[in-house]
Coordinates of C-alpha atoms and ligand atoms in Angstrom, one line a residue:
M1 CA 104.8 -96.4 187.2
K2 CA 102.8 -94.4 189.7
K3 CA 103.1 -90.6 189.4
A4 CA 103.1 -87.7 191.8
I5 CA 102.6 -84.1 191.1
I6 CA 105.0 -81.8 193.0
T7 CA 104.2 -78.1 193.4
I8 CA 107.7 -76.8 192.9
S9 CA 109.2 -73.3 193.2
G10 CA 112.9 -74.2 193.3
G11 CA 113.4 -73.4 197.0
I12 CA 114.7 -75.8 199.5
D13 CA 111.3 -77.0 200.8
S14 CA 109.8 -77.9 197.4
T15 CA 113.0 -79.5 196.1
T16 CA 113.4 -81.6 199.2
T17 CA 109.8 -82.6 198.8
A18 CA 110.6 -83.7 195.2
A19 CA 113.5 -85.7 196.5
I20 CA 111.3 -87.5 199.0
A21 CA 108.6 -88.3 196.4
K22 CA 111.3 -89.7 194.1
S23 CA 112.7 -91.8 196.9
K24 CA 109.2 -93.3 197.3
G25 CA 109.4 -94.5 193.7
Y26 CA 107.1 -92.0 192.1
G27 CA 107.5 -90.6 188.6
L28 CA 107.6 -86.9 189.0
Y29 CA 105.3 -84.3 187.4
F30 CA 106.4 -80.8 188.3
L31 CA 103.9 -78.0 188.6
T32 CA 105.3 -74.4 188.8
V33 CA 102.9 -71.6 189.1
N34 CA 103.4 -68.0 188.0
Y35 CA 101.2 -66.1 190.3
G36 CA 102.9 -62.8 189.5
Q37 CA 105.7 -63.3 192.1
K38 CA 108.7 -60.9 191.7
N39 CA 111.2 -63.8 191.6
I40 CA 109.4 -65.8 188.9
E41 CA 112.3 -65.7 186.5
R42 CA 114.6 -67.2 189.1
E43 CA 111.9 -69.8 190.0
I44 CA 111.5 -70.9 186.4
E45 CA 115.3 -71.1 185.8
N46 CA 115.7 -73.1 189.0
T47 CA 112.7 -75.4 188.6
K48 CA 113.8 -76.2 185.0
Y49 CA 117.2 -77.1 186.5
F50 CA 115.6 -79.4 189.1
A51 CA 113.2 -81.0 186.5
E52 CA 116.4 -82.2 184.8
Y53 CA 118.2 -83.0 188.0
F54 CA 115.3 -85.2 189.3
N55 CA 114.5 -86.5 185.8
A56 CA 110.9 -85.2 186.1
E57 CA 108.7 -86.8 183.4
K58 CA 106.6 -83.6 183.0
H59 CA 107.0 -80.0 184.0
K60 CA 104.1 -77.6 183.6
I61 CA 104.6 -73.9 184.2
I62 CA 101.1 -72.4 184.4
D63 CA 99.9 -68.8 184.5
M64 CA 98.0 -67.5 187.6
T65 CA 99.2 -63.9 187.3
W66 CA 95.7 -62.8 188.2
L67 CA 96.5 -63.8 191.8
G68 CA 99.3 -61.2 191.9
E69 CA 97.1 -58.6 190.2
L70 CA 94.7 -58.8 193.2
G71 CA 97.6 -57.3 195.1
K72 CA 98.2 -56.9 198.8
S73 CA 101.3 -59.1 199.0
G74 CA 105.0 -58.3 199.2
M75 CA 105.6 -61.3 197.0
T76 CA 103.9 -59.7 194.0
D77 CA 103.6 -56.0 194.5
E78 CA 106.7 -54.1 193.3
N79 CA 105.7 -51.1 195.6
I80 CA 105.9 -53.2 198.7
K81 CA 109.5 -53.6 199.9
F82 CA 110.6 -56.2 202.4
D83 CA 112.1 -55.2 205.8
T84 CA 112.9 -57.1 208.9
I85 CA 109.7 -56.2 210.7
H86 CA 106.8 -57.1 208.4
D87 CA 107.4 -60.8 207.8
D88 CA 103.7 -61.3 206.9
L89 CA 104.4 -59.6 203.6
I90 CA 105.2 -63.1 202.2
Y91 CA 101.6 -64.1 202.5
V92 CA 99.7 -64.2 199.1
P93 CA 96.0 -64.3 199.6
F94 CA 94.7 -67.9 199.2
R95 CA 97.7 -68.8 197.0
N96 CA 98.2 -72.4 198.1
A97 CA 94.5 -73.3 197.7
C98 CA 94.8 -72.0 194.1
I99 CA 98.0 -73.9 193.4
L100 CA 96.6 -77.1 194.9
S101 CA 93.4 -76.7 192.9
A102 CA 95.5 -76.6 189.7
A103 CA 97.3 -79.7 190.9
I104 CA 94.0 -81.5 191.7
A105 CA 92.6 -80.5 188.3
W106 CA 95.8 -81.9 186.6
A107 CA 95.4 -85.1 188.6
E108 CA 91.9 -85.6 187.4
T109 CA 93.2 -85.7 183.8
D110 CA 95.8 -88.4 184.4
S111 CA 94.8 -91.7 186.1
D112 CA 98.5 -92.5 186.7
V113 CA 98.7 -89.7 189.3
E114 CA 98.3 -91.1 192.9
K115 CA 99.7 -88.2 195.0
I116 CA 100.1 -84.5 195.1
F117 CA 103.1 -83.3 197.2
I118 CA 103.5 -79.8 198.6
G119 CA 106.6 -78.5 200.6
S120 CA 104.8 -76.8 203.5
E121 CA 107.0 -76.6 206.6
A122 CA 106.2 -76.7 210.3
G123 CA 104.6 -73.8 212.1
P124 CA 104.2 -71.2 213.5
W125 CA 102.6 -70.3 210.1
I126 CA 102.9 -66.8 208.7
C127 CA 100.8 -68.3 205.9
P128 CA 97.9 -70.4 207.3
D129 CA 97.7 -72.1 203.9
N130 CA 100.7 -74.2 205.0
S131 CA 99.1 -75.6 208.1
P132 CA 98.1 -79.3 208.5
E133 CA 94.5 -78.1 209.0
F134 CA 94.7 -76.5 205.5
I135 CA 96.2 -79.7 203.9
K136 CA 93.4 -81.7 205.6
A137 CA 90.7 -79.4 204.3
M138 CA 92.1 -79.5 200.7
N139 CA 92.0 -83.3 200.9
Q140 CA 88.4 -83.1 202.1
L141 CA 87.7 -80.7 199.2
A142 CA 89.3 -83.1 196.7
R143 CA 87.2 -86.0 198.0
V144 CA 84.0 -84.0 197.5
A145 CA 84.9 -82.3 194.2
M146 CA 86.9 -84.8 192.1
K147 CA 84.9 -86.7 189.5
T148 CA 87.7 -88.8 188.2
N149 CA 90.8 -90.3 189.7
S150 CA 89.3 -89.4 193.1
N151 CA 91.7 -91.5 195.2
V152 CA 94.4 -88.9 194.8
T153 CA 95.6 -87.5 198.1
I154 CA 97.6 -84.4 199.0
E155 CA 100.6 -84.8 201.3
A156 CA 103.0 -82.3 202.9
P157 CA 105.9 -84.5 204.1
L158 CA 107.7 -81.6 205.7
N159 CA 104.7 -80.4 207.7
D160 CA 106.2 -81.2 211.1
L161 CA 109.8 -80.1 210.3
D162 CA 111.2 -76.7 211.0
K163 CA 113.7 -75.2 208.6
P164 CA 116.9 -76.6 210.3
R165 CA 115.3 -80.1 210.2
I166 CA 114.3 -79.6 206.6
L167 CA 118.0 -78.7 205.8
K168 CA 119.1 -81.9 207.5
T169 CA 116.5 -83.9 205.5
A170 CA 117.7 -82.1 202.3
I171 CA 121.3 -83.1 203.1
K172 CA 120.1 -86.7 203.5
Y173 CA 118.6 -86.6 200.1
K174 CA 121.6 -84.8 198.5
V175 CA 119.6 -81.7 197.4
P176 CA 122.1 -79.4 195.7
F177 CA 121.6 -76.2 197.8
E178 CA 123.6 -74.1 195.3
H179 CA 120.8 -74.4 192.8
T180 CA 118.0 -73.5 195.2
W181 CA 116.6 -69.9 195.3
T182 CA 114.8 -68.7 198.5
C183 CA 114.8 -64.9 198.2
V184 CA 111.5 -63.1 197.3
S185 CA 113.5 -60.7 195.0
N186 CA 114.5 -61.2 191.4
S187 CA 118.0 -59.8 191.8
K188 CA 121.3 -61.5 190.9
K189 CA 122.1 -62.2 194.5
P190 CA 119.6 -63.0 197.3
C191 CA 118.8 -59.9 199.4
G192 CA 119.5 -61.5 202.8
I193 CA 116.8 -59.3 204.4
C194 CA 113.5 -60.8 203.4
Q195 CA 111.9 -63.3 205.8
P196 CA 112.7 -66.3 203.6
C197 CA 116.4 -65.2 203.3
R198 CA 116.7 -64.6 207.1
N199 CA 115.0 -67.9 207.9
R200 CA 117.3 -69.7 205.5
R201 CA 120.5 -68.1 206.9
E202 CA 119.6 -68.7 210.5
S203 CA 118.7 -72.3 209.8
F204 CA 122.1 -73.0 208.1
E205 CA 123.8 -71.3 211.1
K206 CA 121.8 -73.4 213.5
I207 CA 123.0 -76.7 212.0
G208 CA 126.6 -75.3 211.5
L209 CA 126.6 -75.6 207.8
K210 CA 127.8 -73.0 205.2
D211 CA 125.0 -71.6 203.1
P212 CA 126.2 -71.5 199.4
A213 CA 124.0 -68.5 198.8
D214 CA 125.9 -65.2 198.2
Y215 CA 123.8 -62.6 200.0
E216 CA 123.6 -59.0 199.0
S217 CA 123.8 -57.8 202.7
Ligands
ZN1 ZN1 115.7 -62.2 200.2

Protein backbone atom coordinates (compact mmCIF):
# COMPACT_ATOMS: atom_id res chain seq x y z
CA MET A 1 0.00 0.00 0.00
CA LYS A 2 1.26 3.47 -0.87
CA LYS A 3 1.98 5.73 2.12
CA ALA A 4 1.66 9.44 2.79
CA ILE A 5 3.31 11.49 5.50
CA ILE A 6 0.92 13.99 7.07
CA THR A 7 2.30 16.90 9.07
CA ILE A 8 -0.27 16.98 11.85
CA SER A 9 -0.91 19.29 14.80
CA GLY A 10 -4.43 18.18 15.76
CA GLY A 11 -6.12 21.32 14.45
CA ILE A 12 -8.92 21.34 11.90
CA ASP A 13 -6.69 21.92 8.85
CA SER A 14 -4.23 19.11 9.44
CA THR A 15 -6.89 16.58 10.52
CA THR A 16 -8.98 17.40 7.44
CA THR A 17 -5.85 16.92 5.35
CA ALA A 18 -5.34 13.52 6.99
CA ALA A 19 -8.94 12.59 6.14
CA ILE A 20 -8.39 13.58 2.50
CA ALA A 21 -5.17 11.54 2.29
CA LYS A 22 -6.95 8.52 3.78
CA SER A 23 -9.81 8.88 1.30
CA LYS A 24 -7.23 8.75 -1.52
CA GLY A 25 -6.20 5.30 -0.28
CA TYR A 26 -2.92 6.18 1.42
CA GLY A 27 -1.61 4.47 4.51
CA LEU A 28 -0.96 7.31 6.93
CA TYR A 29 2.34 8.23 8.56
CA PHE A 30 1.81 11.08 11.02
CA LEU A 31 4.52 13.61 11.76
CA THR A 32 4.03 15.89 14.77
CA VAL A 33 6.74 18.43 15.51
CA ASN A 34 7.56 19.91 18.89
CA TYR A 35 9.03 23.27 17.90
CA GLY A 36 8.57 24.63 21.41
CA GLN A 37 4.98 25.75 20.88
CA LYS A 38 3.07 26.64 24.05
CA ASN A 39 0.25 24.22 23.21
CA ILE A 40 2.46 21.18 22.55
CA GLU A 41 0.81 19.09 25.29
CA ARG A 42 -2.59 19.61 23.69
CA GLU A 43 -1.15 18.91 20.24
CA ILE A 44 0.41 15.63 21.35
CA GLU A 45 -2.78 14.54 23.16
CA ASN A 46 -4.95 15.36 20.13
CA THR A 47 -2.64 13.99 17.46
CA LYS A 48 -2.40 10.72 19.40
CA TYR A 49 -6.20 10.61 19.40
CA PHE A 50 -6.29 11.22 15.65
CA ALA A 51 -3.56 8.64 14.98
CA GLU A 52 -5.96 6.07 16.45
CA TYR A 53 -9.02 7.62 14.85
CA PHE A 54 -7.51 7.50 11.34
CA ASN A 55 -5.69 4.25 12.05
CA ALA A 56 -2.32 5.80 11.21
CA GLU A 57 0.37 3.19 10.65
CA LYS A 58 3.10 5.32 12.20
CA HIS A 59 3.20 8.44 14.34
CA LYS A 60 6.51 10.20 14.92
CA ILE A 61 6.68 13.06 17.41
CA ILE A 62 9.99 14.78 16.81
CA ASP A 63 11.92 17.42 18.68
CA MET A 64 12.66 20.78 17.08
CA THR A 65 12.52 22.85 20.24
CA TRP A 66 15.57 24.77 19.02
CA LEU A 67 13.17 26.57 16.67
CA GLY A 68 11.24 28.00 19.61
CA GLU A 69 14.48 28.83 21.43
CA LEU A 70 15.33 31.23 18.60
CA GLY A 71 12.31 33.20 19.81
CA LYS A 72 10.38 36.06 18.28
CA SER A 73 7.07 34.23 17.98
CA GLY A 74 3.91 34.38 20.09
CA MET A 75 3.56 30.64 19.47
CA THR A 76 6.67 29.83 21.47
CA ASP A 77 7.59 32.78 23.69
CA GLU A 78 5.77 32.73 27.05
CA ASN A 79 6.45 36.46 27.44
CA ILE A 80 4.52 37.33 24.27
CA LYS A 81 0.77 37.42 24.91
CA PHE A 82 -1.81 37.31 22.17
CA ASP A 83 -4.24 40.16 21.63
CA THR A 84 -6.72 41.00 18.90
CA ILE A 85 -4.37 43.37 17.06
CA HIS A 86 -1.08 41.58 16.52
CA ASP A 87 -2.21 38.56 14.51
CA ASP A 88 1.25 38.07 13.01
CA LEU A 89 2.40 36.74 16.40
CA ILE A 90 1.39 33.30 15.10
CA TYR A 91 4.31 33.32 12.65
CA VAL A 92 7.24 31.11 13.65
CA PRO A 93 10.36 31.95 11.62
CA PHE A 94 10.84 29.39 8.83
CA ARG A 95 8.81 26.76 10.69
CA ASN A 96 7.06 25.02 7.81
CA ALA A 97 10.29 24.71 5.82
CA CYS A 98 11.83 22.98 8.85
CA ILE A 99 8.80 20.69 9.32
CA LEU A 100 8.65 19.77 5.63
CA SER A 101 12.41 19.16 5.63
CA ALA A 102 11.88 16.59 8.38
CA ALA A 103 9.05 15.03 6.34
CA ILE A 104 11.25 14.90 3.22
CA ALA A 105 14.07 13.29 5.20
CA TRP A 106 11.62 10.67 6.55
CA ALA A 107 10.35 10.04 3.01
CA GLU A 108 13.92 9.35 1.87
CA THR A 109 14.15 6.51 4.38
CA ASP A 110 10.99 4.71 3.25
CA SER A 111 10.41 3.86 -0.40
CA ASP A 112 6.68 3.23 0.26
CA VAL A 113 6.13 6.96 0.84
CA GLU A 114 4.69 8.67 -2.25
CA LYS A 115 3.31 11.91 -0.86
CA ILE A 116 3.74 14.46 1.88
CA PHE A 117 0.59 16.37 2.84
CA ILE A 118 0.46 19.66 4.72
CA GLY A 119 -2.74 21.45 5.81
CA SER A 120 -1.93 24.97 4.56
CA GLU A 121 -5.09 27.00 3.98
CA ALA A 122 -5.86 29.78 1.48
CA GLY A 123 -4.51 33.29 1.79
CA PRO A 124 -4.10 36.09 2.63
CA TRP A 125 -1.18 34.48 4.45
CA ILE A 126 0.00 35.79 7.81
CA CYS A 127 2.60 33.06 7.46
CA PRO A 128 4.15 33.09 3.96
CA ASP A 129 5.26 29.50 4.51
CA ASN A 130 1.66 28.44 3.83
CA SER A 131 1.48 29.95 0.34
CA PRO A 132 1.39 27.97 -2.93
CA GLU A 133 4.70 29.63 -3.89
CA PHE A 134 6.27 28.15 -0.78
CA ILE A 135 4.85 24.66 -1.47
CA LYS A 136 6.14 24.88 -5.05
CA ALA A 137 9.58 25.97 -3.84
CA MET A 138 9.75 23.08 -1.33
CA ASN A 139 8.88 20.65 -4.14
CA GLN A 140 11.68 22.14 -6.22
CA LEU A 141 14.04 21.80 -3.26
CA ALA A 142 13.00 18.15 -2.82
CA ARG A 143 13.72 17.46 -6.52
CA VAL A 144 17.20 18.91 -6.21
CA ALA A 145 18.12 17.59 -2.77
CA MET A 146 16.63 14.08 -2.49
CA LYS A 147 18.98 11.22 -3.24
CA THR A 148 16.54 8.36 -2.70
CA ASN A 149 12.79 8.01 -3.28
CA SER A 150 13.01 11.30 -5.14
CA ASN A 151 9.57 11.06 -6.78
CA VAL A 152 7.91 12.10 -3.53
CA THR A 153 5.85 15.26 -3.89
CA ILE A 154 4.42 17.68 -1.36
CA GLU A 155 0.75 18.61 -1.61
CA ALA A 156 -1.39 21.14 0.23
CA PRO A 157 -4.94 20.04 -0.65
CA LEU A 158 -6.57 22.93 1.28
CA ASN A 159 -4.40 25.62 -0.28
CA ASP A 160 -7.27 27.27 -2.16
CA LEU A 161 -9.86 26.91 0.61
CA ASP A 162 -10.58 29.55 3.26
CA LYS A 163 -11.54 28.39 6.76
CA PRO A 164 -15.34 28.24 6.21
CA ARG A 165 -14.77 26.07 3.14
CA ILE A 166 -12.30 23.93 5.06
CA LEU A 167 -14.99 23.41 7.73
CA LYS A 168 -17.42 22.28 5.04
CA THR A 169 -14.77 19.90 3.70
CA ALA A 170 -14.13 18.62 7.24
CA ILE A 171 -17.86 17.93 7.66
CA LYS A 172 -17.87 16.01 4.38
CA TYR A 173 -15.05 13.83 5.72
CA LYS A 174 -16.68 13.52 9.18
CA VAL A 175 -13.78 15.06 11.10
CA PRO A 176 -14.74 15.02 14.81
CA PHE A 177 -14.37 18.74 15.62
CA GLU A 178 -14.68 18.13 19.36
CA HIS A 179 -11.23 16.50 19.34
CA THR A 180 -9.48 19.29 17.41
CA TRP A 181 -7.49 21.97 19.21
CA THR A 182 -6.95 25.32 17.49
CA CYS A 183 -5.86 27.67 20.28
CA VAL A 184 -2.22 28.73 20.66
CA SER A 185 -2.45 28.39 24.46
CA ASN A 186 -2.07 25.31 26.59
CA SER A 187 -4.99 26.09 28.93
CA LYS A 188 -7.90 23.71 29.63
CA LYS A 189 -10.23 25.83 27.49
CA PRO A 190 -9.35 27.61 24.23
CA CYS A 191 -8.78 31.33 24.87
CA GLY A 192 -11.14 32.67 22.19
CA ILE A 193 -8.87 35.68 21.66
CA CYS A 194 -5.84 34.50 19.67
CA GLN A 195 -5.98 34.73 15.86
CA PRO A 196 -6.57 30.98 15.31
CA CYS A 197 -9.41 30.96 17.91
CA ARG A 198 -11.10 34.01 16.34
CA ASN A 199 -10.69 32.68 12.81
CA ARG A 200 -12.21 29.37 13.90
CA ARG A 201 -15.17 30.98 15.72
CA GLU A 202 -15.95 33.34 12.85
CA SER A 203 -15.76 30.51 10.34
CA PHE A 204 -18.18 28.31 12.30
CA GLU A 205 -20.54 31.32 12.55
CA LYS A 206 -20.25 31.98 8.81
CA ILE A 207 -21.46 28.52 7.92
CA GLY A 208 -24.11 28.53 10.67
CA LEU A 209 -22.67 25.64 12.65
CA LYS A 210 -22.11 25.36 16.39
CA ASP A 211 -18.44 25.20 17.36
CA PRO A 212 -18.04 22.45 20.00
CA ALA A 213 -15.07 24.36 21.51
CA ASP A 214 -15.83 25.79 24.98
CA TYR A 215 -14.09 29.19 24.86
CA GLU A 216 -12.67 31.01 27.88
CA SER A 217 -14.00 34.38 26.68
ZN1 LIG B 1 -6.88 30.88 21.48
